[in-house]
Amino acid sequence: MTRKHDNKPKRASNRSAKVGKARGARRGVGGRNGAVRDDARRDKGARPAGRAAGRSCALCPVFGRCGGCSQLDVPYDRQLAAKQQAVADLFAGLAPADAMRPILGMKEPFHYRNKVVSPYAPAKGKPRRPSGGGKGRDTSAACADILTGMYAPGTHRLVPTDACAIENETAKRVTLAIRDIMARWGMEPYDEDAGTGFVRHAVVRVGHESGEVLVTVVTNGEEFPSAKAFCRELKRRVPEITTIVQNVNTRQTNVILGEKERVLYGPGFILDRLCGLSFRISSQSFYQVNASQTEVLYDEAVRLAGLTGTETVIDAYCGTGTIGLVAASRGAARVIGVDAVEAAIHDARGNARHNGIENAEFVAADATQFMEELAASGKRPRPLVLLMDPPRAGSTPAFLRAACELAPERIVYISRNPATQARDVRQLGESGYTVCAIRPVDMFPHTDHVESIVMLERKMTDVLEKAL
């Protein structure tokens, strides 16, 4: 699935998110609403390589200073080998040696982030310029007064970047165009220390297949002077844009998005296709950061589930229902998705209707409580497959106990933190399950982050004992 790579980014088309036929992660590096920060470095497990501090890389002038990627100076085949070994080390003693499968990497591991979050901030020590501006203003000097880029690791110190090896190029053009318009029109960036300024962030989403572009401008106030002119100018500079939304966040908080918003241009959402299904994406929707590699992840997970058309699938921690809907369209007789976030369940139900999928239902509930109640009810569906994709902290002992009481024939466990996954797999192994396959997936090339899929089956001795 991978080939050796020379670590030279390719020039992408306007649909530069499409950098290889694979697909991107749920809540990976940077979280749902954060600027890109390599959170994987803080994990105690599955850290295949060290920090980038003190190193340099010809591909990026700020490498080692921003929090975007830590392995850009390491050849891609070596990155994959290190991640493969890190996962193998975690599962040593928990699975037979032949269960370990080769890591699935990207063919083109550059410009894969099709969601880009860019904060705007005043350059420290720069005198404050009066508002107003105009065509005669010294725009180049004003641009230097406005910082946009990525945060230095573990800080809120912005490292300005005009290019990025991992961000979608169209999205990057949007964030820079907004900075230039701000400078030309005297729109002040947000000062988080003083709580002043107008433009806080831009959140840009680019459709993996559709190429549609959603721009969310996060402002420190509801009034948006010359909003129509702003949209016209932004659209002129980046014609690929299909919709622009203003999101209002007046709180002094690290949370990116506020609750109030209005559509400034276009329908207020974009459509995109993932694993053959269509999804409607709004400013508040969760959607995969690396859509091409998420297709690889989901294809492999559904393949390992071994669906034959008779199984009921429980999709635990289902989010907006993407993998459950893929399973429903690829062999599951019935899918039950469960997640504690009601907004995510609302989106999951909408995605099912949008795709005409009638064999999937979604429940807003705590996953552990749902599993415990289902196990206690005695209404175990047969045959049963469990798909689970918990948060980075992993699942709970109570969830795993309830899962084993339900005794699904197969468990497919997707994890963005193989260290907590290995801990949970140990408990499942003690309760009668054996690991049949472990598949690492590289969702975020050039970072320390690695995800993995583990497929477990009930031991036949355990099945026979329950039958007697």
Tab-separated table of C-alpha atoms in Angstrom:
chain	number	residue	atom	x	y	z
A	1	MET	CA	0.000	0.000	0.000
A	2	THR	CA	2.983	2.310	0.318
A	3	ARG	CA	6.047	3.167	-1.660
A	4	LYS	CA	9.315	4.836	-0.839
A	5	HIS	CA	9.050	8.558	-1.033
A	6	ASP	CA	11.628	11.224	-1.619
A	7	ASN	CA	9.941	13.651	0.816
A	8	LYS	CA	9.452	16.297	-1.876
A	9	PRO	CA	5.952	17.767	-1.815
A	10	LYS	CA	4.129	17.576	-5.123
A	11	ARG	CA	2.385	20.595	-6.531
A	12	ALA	CA	-1.307	19.958	-6.065
A	13	SER	CA	-4.301	20.954	-8.119
A	14	ASN	CA	-7.100	23.101	-6.728
A	15	ARG	CA	-8.371	19.926	-5.078
A	16	SER	CA	-5.097	19.424	-3.259
A	17	ALA	CA	-6.714	17.492	-0.440
A	18	LYS	CA	-6.814	14.601	-2.876
A	19	VAL	CA	-3.228	13.460	-2.422
A	20	GLY	CA	-3.597	9.724	-2.821
A	21	LYS	CA	-6.456	7.276	-2.659
A	22	ALA	CA	-6.675	6.816	1.075
A	23	ARG	CA	-8.435	8.721	3.815
A	24	GLY	CA	-8.195	10.888	7.035
A	25	ALA	CA	-8.769	10.642	10.683
A	26	ARG	CA	-11.416	11.199	13.270
A	27	ARG	CA	-10.252	13.781	15.767
A	28	GLY	CA	-6.535	13.434	15.044
A	29	VAL	CA	-3.728	15.899	15.524
A	30	GLY	CA	-5.101	19.227	16.635
A	31	GLY	CA	-8.432	17.937	17.919
A	32	ARG	CA	-11.810	19.028	16.642
A	33	ASN	CA	-11.347	22.784	16.868
A	34	GLY	CA	-7.668	23.358	17.575
A	35	ALA	CA	-4.897	24.728	15.408
A	36	VAL	CA	-2.472	21.985	14.504
A	37	ARG	CA	-0.593	20.783	17.563
A	38	ASP	CA	1.108	17.419	17.734
A	39	ASP	CA	-0.757	16.037	20.733
A	40	ALA	CA	0.655	12.596	20.026
A	41	ARG	CA	3.935	13.742	21.555
A	42	ARG	CA	2.300	13.886	24.960
A	43	ASP	CA	1.226	10.244	24.926
A	44	LYS	CA	3.222	7.740	26.907
A	45	GLY	CA	2.836	5.065	24.256
A	46	ALA	CA	3.488	4.684	20.545
A	47	ARG	CA	5.979	7.533	20.171
A	48	PRO	CA	8.196	6.290	17.377
A	49	ALA	CA	10.578	9.232	17.220
A	50	GLY	CA	11.769	12.262	19.135
A	51	ARG	CA	10.899	15.934	18.972
A	52	ALA	CA	11.987	18.175	16.142
A	53	ALA	CA	13.521	20.874	18.337
A	54	GLY	CA	17.025	21.794	17.255
A	55	ARG	CA	16.653	20.155	13.827
A	56	SER	CA	16.161	21.817	10.465
A	57	CYS	CA	14.470	20.751	7.264
A	58	ALA	CA	14.733	22.157	3.753
A	59	LEU	CA	11.019	21.514	3.184
A	60	CYS	CA	9.921	23.984	5.878
A	61	PRO	CA	11.677	27.120	7.179
A	62	VAL	CA	9.887	26.916	10.551
A	63	PHE	CA	10.365	23.175	11.110
A	64	GLY	CA	11.129	22.519	14.761
A	65	ARG	CA	9.509	25.779	15.867
A	66	CYS	CA	5.810	25.225	15.055
A	67	GLY	CA	3.668	22.357	16.309
A	68	GLY	CA	2.571	21.068	12.915
A	69	CYS	CA	4.914	18.161	12.298
A	70	SER	CA	7.925	16.651	13.990
A	71	GLN	CA	9.186	14.145	11.401
A	72	LEU	CA	9.333	16.154	8.186
A	73	ASP	CA	13.107	15.684	8.009
A	74	VAL	CA	12.787	11.870	8.240
A	75	PRO	CA	12.301	9.908	4.972
A	76	TYR	CA	8.736	8.662	4.798
A	77	ASP	CA	9.619	4.980	4.619
A	78	ARG	CA	11.587	5.362	7.855
A	79	GLN	CA	8.647	7.126	9.502
A	80	LEU	CA	6.394	4.209	8.580
A	81	ALA	CA	8.891	1.648	9.846
A	82	ALA	CA	9.183	3.454	13.186
A	83	LYS	CA	5.407	3.641	13.614
A	84	GLN	CA	5.039	-0.020	12.690
A	85	GLN	CA	7.616	-0.975	15.304
A	86	ALA	CA	6.022	1.242	17.957
A	87	VAL	CA	2.671	-0.532	17.555
A	88	ALA	CA	4.332	-3.958	17.432
A	89	ASP	CA	6.140	-3.222	20.703
A	90	LEU	CA	2.878	-2.262	22.414
A	91	PHE	CA	1.192	-5.530	21.424
A	92	ALA	CA	4.123	-7.846	22.108
A	93	GLY	CA	2.776	-10.670	24.252
A	94	LEU	CA	-0.851	-9.739	23.550
A	95	ALA	CA	-1.108	-11.245	20.075
A	96	PRO	CA	0.559	-13.915	17.964
A	97	ALA	CA	3.374	-12.632	15.760
A	98	ASP	CA	1.466	-13.339	12.557
A	99	ALA	CA	-1.374	-11.010	13.654
A	100	MET	CA	0.769	-7.952	12.935
A	101	ARG	CA	0.066	-6.533	9.466
A	102	PRO	CA	2.125	-3.934	7.552
A	103	ILE	CA	1.261	-0.300	8.182
A	104	LEU	CA	-0.954	1.460	5.637
A	105	GLY	CA	0.689	4.726	4.630
A	106	MET	CA	-0.048	7.403	2.048
A	107	LYS	CA	1.161	7.409	-1.537
A	108	GLU	CA	1.468	11.202	-1.425
A	109	PRO	CA	2.010	12.208	2.210
A	110	PHE	CA	1.814	15.981	1.715
A	111	HIS	CA	-0.939	18.631	1.853
A	112	TYR	CA	-3.346	16.077	3.307
A	113	ARG	CA	-5.010	18.230	5.975
A	114	ASN	CA	-8.292	19.251	4.356
A	115	LYS	CA	-9.390	21.072	7.503
A	116	VAL	CA	-7.155	24.019	8.344
A	117	VAL	CA	-7.593	26.170	11.448
A	118	SER	CA	-5.624	29.416	11.427
A	119	PRO	CA	-5.618	31.910	14.304
A	120	TYR	CA	-4.896	35.603	13.706
A	121	ALA	CA	-2.990	37.695	16.219
A	122	PRO	CA	-1.158	41.022	16.335
A	123	ALA	CA	2.612	40.884	16.075
A	124	LYS	CA	4.048	41.638	19.498
A	125	GLY	CA	5.807	44.958	19.840
A	126	LYS	CA	4.204	46.411	16.709
A	127	PRO	CA	2.475	49.783	17.084
A	128	ARG	CA	-1.273	49.572	16.641
A	129	ARG	CA	-2.366	50.901	13.259
A	130	PRO	CA	-5.540	52.924	12.893
A	131	SER	CA	-8.563	51.240	11.318
A	132	GLY	CA	-9.750	52.225	7.896
A	133	GLY	CA	-7.046	51.537	5.381
A	134	GLY	CA	-7.616	51.514	1.653
A	135	LYS	CA	-5.915	50.877	-1.622
A	136	GLY	CA	-3.181	53.373	-0.924
A	137	ARG	CA	-2.118	51.713	2.283
A	138	ASP	CA	1.282	50.011	2.673
A	139	THR	CA	-0.184	46.506	2.622
A	140	SER	CA	3.109	44.598	2.884
A	141	ALA	CA	4.009	46.441	6.064
A	142	ALA	CA	0.517	45.908	7.463
A	143	CYS	CA	0.642	42.163	6.710
A	144	ALA	CA	3.723	41.915	8.912
A	145	ASP	CA	1.602	43.291	11.760
A	146	ILE	CA	-0.809	40.324	11.524
A	147	LEU	CA	0.401	36.842	12.413
A	148	THR	CA	-1.262	33.678	11.173
A	149	GLY	CA	0.109	30.164	11.176
A	150	MET	CA	0.571	27.474	13.800
A	151	TYR	CA	1.310	27.461	17.487
A	152	ALA	CA	4.693	26.562	18.901
A	153	PRO	CA	4.399	23.224	20.755
A	154	GLY	CA	2.700	23.559	24.129
A	155	THR	CA	2.244	27.337	23.844
A	156	HIS	CA	-0.040	30.037	22.474
A	157	ARG	CA	2.842	31.667	20.657
A	158	LEU	CA	2.048	31.914	16.955
A	159	VAL	CA	4.693	30.915	14.451
A	160	PRO	CA	3.868	32.691	11.149
A	161	THR	CA	3.758	30.402	8.111
A	162	ASP	CA	3.097	31.329	4.486
A	163	ALA	CA	3.325	27.710	3.312
A	164	CYS	CA	2.891	24.306	4.881
A	165	ALA	CA	3.854	20.828	3.706
A	166	ILE	CA	0.847	19.127	5.329
A	167	GLU	CA	-1.999	21.638	4.932
A	168	ASN	CA	-4.274	21.665	1.910
A	169	GLU	CA	-2.911	24.309	-0.448
A	170	THR	CA	-6.277	25.826	-1.337
A	171	ALA	CA	-7.099	26.165	2.362
A	172	LYS	CA	-3.747	27.819	2.983
A	173	ARG	CA	-4.422	30.302	0.184
A	174	VAL	CA	-7.698	31.191	1.896
A	175	THR	CA	-6.079	31.888	5.267
A	176	LEU	CA	-3.402	34.079	3.687
A	177	ALA	CA	-5.968	35.917	1.562
A	178	ILE	CA	-7.952	36.733	4.711
A	179	ARG	CA	-4.795	38.085	6.345
A	180	ASP	CA	-4.103	40.277	3.313
A	181	ILE	CA	-7.668	41.603	3.217
A	182	MET	CA	-7.488	42.330	6.934
A	183	ALA	CA	-4.309	44.309	6.425
A	184	ARG	CA	-5.653	46.219	3.436
A	185	TRP	CA	-8.967	47.060	5.080
A	186	GLY	CA	-7.718	47.729	8.597
A	187	MET	CA	-9.468	44.726	10.192
A	188	GLU	CA	-7.749	44.104	13.519
A	189	PRO	CA	-6.680	40.610	14.583
A	190	TYR	CA	-7.766	39.350	17.974
A	191	ASP	CA	-5.487	40.049	20.936
A	192	GLU	CA	-6.229	37.261	23.415
A	193	ASP	CA	-4.479	39.061	26.282
A	194	ALA	CA	-6.500	42.266	25.907
A	195	GLY	CA	-9.656	40.659	24.500
A	196	THR	CA	-9.680	43.227	21.675
A	197	GLY	CA	-9.621	42.985	17.897
A	198	PHE	CA	-12.125	41.527	15.452
A	199	VAL	CA	-10.907	38.463	13.502
A	200	ARG	CA	-9.986	35.521	15.726
A	201	HIS	CA	-9.698	32.488	13.426
A	202	ALA	CA	-10.419	31.129	9.991
A	203	VAL	CA	-11.566	27.517	9.761
A	204	VAL	CA	-11.351	26.194	6.198
A	205	ARG	CA	-12.723	22.845	5.027
A	206	VAL	CA	-12.035	21.507	1.539
A	207	GLY	CA	-14.110	18.654	0.128
A	208	HIS	CA	-11.983	15.581	-0.518
A	209	GLU	CA	-13.920	14.546	-3.628
A	210	SER	CA	-16.116	17.573	-4.358
A	211	GLY	CA	-13.427	20.239	-4.018
A	212	GLU	CA	-16.041	22.539	-2.422
A	213	VAL	CA	-14.624	25.021	0.104
A	214	LEU	CA	-16.288	26.171	3.320
A	215	VAL	CA	-14.740	29.187	5.075
A	216	THR	CA	-15.741	30.016	8.644
A	217	VAL	CA	-14.518	33.413	9.868
A	218	VAL	CA	-14.588	33.538	13.672
A	219	THR	CA	-15.123	37.088	14.921
A	220	ASN	CA	-14.988	38.833	18.279
A	221	GLY	CA	-18.343	40.535	17.786
A	222	GLU	CA	-21.560	40.195	15.809
A	223	GLU	CA	-21.294	43.275	13.602
A	224	PHE	CA	-19.298	42.555	10.435
A	225	PRO	CA	-18.746	45.847	8.576
A	226	SER	CA	-18.730	45.507	4.772
A	227	ALA	CA	-19.409	41.766	5.031
A	228	LYS	CA	-20.676	41.533	1.438
A	229	ALA	CA	-17.631	43.349	0.085
A	230	PHE	CA	-15.369	41.117	2.186
A	231	CYS	CA	-16.985	38.000	0.691
A	232	ARG	CA	-16.698	39.350	-2.849
A	233	GLU	CA	-13.012	40.115	-2.376
A	234	LEU	CA	-12.251	36.771	-0.745
A	235	LYS	CA	-14.108	34.902	-3.492
A	236	ARG	CA	-12.217	36.933	-6.118
A	237	ARG	CA	-8.897	35.927	-4.593
A	238	VAL	CA	-9.837	32.255	-4.088
A	239	PRO	CA	-12.522	31.320	-6.662
A	240	GLU	CA	-12.828	27.761	-5.310
A	241	ILE	CA	-14.744	29.052	-2.258
A	242	THR	CA	-18.391	27.954	-2.323
A	243	THR	CA	-19.667	29.247	1.030
A	244	ILE	CA	-18.622	31.660	3.807
A	245	VAL	CA	-19.965	31.665	7.375
A	246	GLN	CA	-19.407	34.125	10.222
A	247	ASN	CA	-19.109	32.486	13.639
A	248	VAL	CA	-19.286	34.795	16.666
A	249	ASN	CA	-17.140	34.061	19.727
A	250	THR	CA	-16.828	36.907	22.228
A	251	ARG	CA	-15.642	34.762	25.110
A	252	GLN	CA	-12.072	34.851	26.398
A	253	THR	CA	-11.485	31.156	25.880
A	254	ASN	CA	-9.296	28.722	23.998
A	255	VAL	CA	-12.389	27.189	22.369
A	256	ILE	CA	-12.337	28.159	18.704
A	257	LEU	CA	-16.015	28.313	17.736
A	258	GLY	CA	-18.867	30.169	19.391
A	259	GLU	CA	-22.525	29.182	19.328
A	260	LYS	CA	-23.931	32.004	17.179
A	261	GLU	CA	-23.324	32.198	13.447
A	262	ARG	CA	-24.775	33.451	10.179
A	263	VAL	CA	-24.233	32.601	6.541
A	264	LEU	CA	-22.532	35.404	4.617
A	265	TYR	CA	-22.271	33.717	1.214
A	266	GLY	CA	-23.490	30.476	-0.356
A	267	PRO	CA	-25.600	27.732	1.255
A	268	GLY	CA	-23.679	27.569	4.540
A	269	PHE	CA	-22.447	24.003	4.024
A	270	ILE	CA	-20.513	21.872	1.569
A	271	LEU	CA	-21.121	18.359	0.263
A	272	ASP	CA	-18.435	15.726	-0.017
A	273	ARG	CA	-18.153	12.004	-0.698
A	274	LEU	CA	-16.427	9.513	1.536
A	275	CYS	CA	-16.275	5.734	0.992
A	276	GLY	CA	-18.926	6.096	-1.697
A	277	LEU	CA	-21.352	7.984	0.564
A	278	SER	CA	-22.326	11.660	0.539
A	279	PHE	CA	-21.959	13.873	3.606
A	280	ARG	CA	-23.183	17.381	4.347
A	281	ILE	CA	-20.540	19.382	6.224
A	282	SER	CA	-21.309	22.586	8.100
A	283	SER	CA	-19.068	24.797	10.213
A	284	GLN	CA	-19.928	22.867	13.390
A	285	SER	CA	-19.855	19.350	11.878
A	286	PHE	CA	-17.118	16.941	12.751
A	287	TYR	CA	-15.439	15.712	9.588
A	288	GLN	CA	-12.222	13.863	8.963
A	289	VAL	CA	-9.015	15.901	8.780
A	290	ASN	CA	-7.318	13.551	6.316
A	291	ALA	CA	-10.217	12.298	4.222
A	292	SER	CA	-8.180	10.242	1.766
A	293	GLN	CA	-6.528	8.192	4.525
A	294	THR	CA	-9.783	7.785	6.436
A	295	GLU	CA	-11.070	5.849	3.447
A	296	VAL	CA	-8.133	3.481	3.899
A	297	LEU	CA	-8.872	3.196	7.635
A	298	TYR	CA	-12.589	2.522	7.173
A	299	ASP	CA	-12.137	0.161	4.221
A	300	GLU	CA	-9.752	-1.943	6.307
A	301	ALA	CA	-11.958	-1.882	9.412
A	302	VAL	CA	-15.055	-3.000	7.503
A	303	ARG	CA	-13.020	-5.678	5.711
A	304	LEU	CA	-11.799	-7.038	9.054
A	305	ALA	CA	-15.386	-7.028	10.358
A	306	GLY	CA	-16.135	-9.802	7.837
A	307	LEU	CA	-19.730	-8.778	7.198
A	308	THR	CA	-21.832	-11.343	5.310
A	309	GLY	CA	-25.243	-9.637	5.226
A	310	THR	CA	-26.583	-11.242	8.406
A	311	GLU	CA	-24.783	-9.374	11.188
A	312	THR	CA	-26.028	-6.659	13.509
A	313	VAL	CA	-23.245	-4.129	14.020
A	314	ILE	CA	-22.972	-1.959	17.121
A	315	ASP	CA	-20.997	1.192	16.250
A	316	ALA	CA	-19.857	2.423	19.669
A	317	TYR	CA	-18.556	5.990	20.055
A	318	CYS	CA	-19.995	6.518	16.580
A	319	GLY	CA	-19.685	10.312	16.278
A	320	THR	CA	-21.503	11.439	13.135
A	321	GLY	CA	-21.950	7.820	12.067
A	322	THR	CA	-19.479	7.653	9.187
A	323	ILE	CA	-18.048	4.179	9.725
A	324	GLY	CA	-21.426	2.775	10.819
A	325	LEU	CA	-23.011	4.054	7.621
A	326	VAL	CA	-20.190	2.521	5.589
A	327	ALA	CA	-20.844	-0.811	7.334
A	328	ALA	CA	-24.583	-0.442	6.703
A	329	SER	CA	-23.909	0.007	2.985
A	330	ARG	CA	-21.385	-2.838	2.811
A	331	GLY	CA	-22.945	-5.929	4.282
A	332	ALA	CA	-24.399	-5.243	7.724
A	333	ALA	CA	-27.994	-6.350	8.149
A	334	ARG	CA	-28.489	-3.694	10.820
A	335	VAL	CA	-26.336	-0.981	12.427
A	336	ILE	CA	-26.905	0.584	15.852
A	337	GLY	CA	-24.725	3.633	16.461
A	338	VAL	CA	-24.307	5.142	19.917
A	339	ASP	CA	-22.596	8.323	21.063
A	340	ALA	CA	-23.028	10.656	24.035
A	341	VAL	CA	-22.919	13.845	21.933
A	342	GLU	CA	-26.463	14.658	20.844
A	343	ALA	CA	-25.338	17.019	18.075
A	344	ALA	CA	-23.238	14.213	16.571
A	345	ILE	CA	-26.202	11.829	16.675
A	346	HIS	CA	-28.358	14.476	14.989
A	347	ASP	CA	-25.773	14.679	12.190
A	348	ALA	CA	-25.559	10.862	11.987
A	349	ARG	CA	-29.309	10.563	11.486
A	350	GLY	CA	-29.189	13.299	8.855
A	351	ASN	CA	-26.337	11.542	7.057
A	352	ALA	CA	-28.360	8.295	7.015
A	353	ARG	CA	-31.373	10.080	5.489
A	354	HIS	CA	-29.163	11.945	3.012
A	355	ASN	CA	-27.794	8.621	1.727
A	356	GLY	CA	-31.082	6.735	1.811
A	357	ILE	CA	-29.728	4.228	4.345
A	358	GLU	CA	-32.604	2.607	6.239
A	359	ASN	CA	-30.799	-0.188	8.085
A	360	ALA	CA	-28.966	2.146	10.501
A	361	GLU	CA	-30.268	3.757	13.680
A	362	PHE	CA	-28.458	6.101	16.057
A	363	VAL	CA	-28.892	6.517	19.808
A	364	ALA	CA	-27.775	9.453	21.947
A	365	ALA	CA	-26.455	7.737	25.066
A	366	ASP	CA	-23.322	7.033	27.038
A	367	ALA	CA	-21.669	4.089	25.305
A	368	THR	CA	-20.867	2.244	28.544
A	369	GLN	CA	-24.417	2.634	29.892
A	370	PHE	CA	-25.873	1.548	26.549
A	371	MET	CA	-23.762	-1.614	26.477
A	372	GLU	CA	-24.545	-2.460	30.104
A	373	GLU	CA	-28.295	-2.039	29.568
A	374	LEU	CA	-28.232	-4.095	26.375
A	375	ALA	CA	-26.276	-6.870	28.103
A	376	ALA	CA	-28.699	-6.868	31.040
A	377	SER	CA	-31.745	-6.992	28.751
A	378	GLY	CA	-30.856	-10.411	27.380
A	379	LYS	CA	-31.712	-9.187	23.878
A	380	ARG	CA	-28.375	-9.986	22.312
A	381	PRO	CA	-28.554	-9.729	18.511
A	382	ARG	CA	-27.056	-12.710	16.683
A	383	PRO	CA	-24.710	-12.724	14.897
A	384	LEU	CA	-23.150	-9.597	16.410
A	385	VAL	CA	-20.112	-7.509	15.457
A	386	LEU	CA	-18.837	-4.644	17.618
A	387	LEU	CA	-17.119	-1.661	16.001
A	388	MET	CA	-15.572	0.694	18.527
A	389	ASP	CA	-13.618	3.923	18.102
A	390	PRO	CA	-13.265	5.450	21.589
A	391	PRO	CA	-11.517	8.704	22.547
A	392	ARG	CA	-7.748	8.824	23.056
A	393	ALA	CA	-8.176	7.751	26.683
A	394	GLY	CA	-9.575	4.449	25.428
A	395	SER	CA	-12.686	2.626	26.582
A	396	THR	CA	-13.807	1.881	30.140
A	397	PRO	CA	-13.486	-1.415	32.030
A	398	ALA	CA	-17.270	-1.433	32.438
A	399	PHE	CA	-17.807	-1.027	28.688
A	400	LEU	CA	-15.422	-3.887	27.963
A	401	ARG	CA	-17.079	-6.145	30.551
A	402	ALA	CA	-20.495	-5.448	29.034
A	403	ALA	CA	-19.120	-6.073	25.552
A	404	CYS	CA	-17.817	-9.460	26.613
A	405	GLU	CA	-21.203	-10.303	28.180
A	406	LEU	CA	-22.834	-9.554	24.826
A	407	ALA	CA	-20.198	-11.853	23.289
A	408	PRO	CA	-19.949	-10.482	19.742
A	409	GLU	CA	-18.375	-12.905	17.291
A	410	ARG	CA	-15.876	-10.215	16.298
A	411	ILE	CA	-14.688	-6.920	17.784
A	412	VAL	CA	-13.030	-4.350	15.522
A	413	TYR	CA	-11.309	-1.747	17.700
A	414	ILE	CA	-10.105	1.463	15.986
A	415	SER	CA	-7.826	3.648	18.068
A	416	ARG	CA	-6.005	6.955	17.767
A	417	ASN	CA	-3.912	5.934	20.791
A	418	PRO	CA	-2.477	2.409	20.488
A	419	ALA	CA	-1.184	2.563	24.076
A	420	THR	CA	-4.671	2.687	25.592
A	421	GLN	CA	-5.885	0.284	22.915
A	422	ALA	CA	-3.308	-2.287	24.031
A	423	ARG	CA	-4.454	-1.868	27.637
A	424	ASP	CA	-8.084	-2.521	26.609
A	425	VAL	CA	-7.128	-5.455	24.385
A	426	ARG	CA	-5.454	-7.075	27.378
A	427	GLN	CA	-8.778	-6.979	29.273
A	428	LEU	CA	-10.621	-8.393	26.268
A	429	GLY	CA	-8.048	-11.160	26.021
A	430	GLU	CA	-8.596	-12.071	29.660
A	431	SER	CA	-12.327	-12.335	28.916
A	432	GLY	CA	-12.131	-14.864	26.107
A	433	TYR	CA	-11.035	-12.952	22.997
A	434	THR	CA	-7.972	-13.510	20.864
A	435	VAL	CA	-6.270	-10.990	18.596
A	436	CYS	CA	-6.422	-12.038	14.942
A	437	ALA	CA	-5.152	-8.916	13.212
A	438	ILE	CA	-3.379	-5.651	14.054
A	439	ARG	CA	-3.181	-3.027	11.325
A	440	PRO	CA	-1.380	0.295	11.941
A	441	VAL	CA	-2.588	3.191	9.773
A	442	ASP	CA	-0.640	6.400	9.211
A	443	MET	CA	-3.295	9.105	9.459
A	444	PHE	CA	-0.891	12.029	9.918
A	445	PRO	CA	2.382	11.688	7.991
A	446	HIS	CA	5.363	13.650	9.306
A	447	THR	CA	4.006	13.590	12.874
A	448	ASP	CA	4.546	11.147	15.736
A	449	HIS	CA	0.896	10.106	15.588
A	450	VAL	CA	-0.177	6.614	14.510
A	451	GLU	CA	-3.564	4.886	14.617
A	452	SER	CA	-4.305	1.192	14.631
A	453	ILE	CA	-7.095	-1.302	14.039
A	454	VAL	CA	-7.277	-4.515	16.062
A	455	MET	CA	-9.667	-7.337	15.180
A	456	LEU	CA	-10.485	-9.850	17.907
A	457	GLU	CA	-12.551	-13.036	17.783
A	458	ARG	CA	-14.093	-15.123	20.532
A	459	LYS	CA	-12.047	-18.161	21.415
A	460	MET	CA	-13.773	-21.371	20.322
A	461	THR	CA	-13.226	-22.939	23.754
A	462	ASP	CA	-15.125	-20.011	25.271
A	463	VAL	CA	-17.941	-20.454	22.758
A	464	LEU	CA	-18.248	-24.164	23.544
A	465	GLU	CA	-18.247	-23.569	27.296
A	466	LYS	CA	-21.101	-21.055	26.968
A	467	ALA	CA	-23.051	-23.524	24.833
A	468	LEU	CA	-22.822	-26.326	27.455
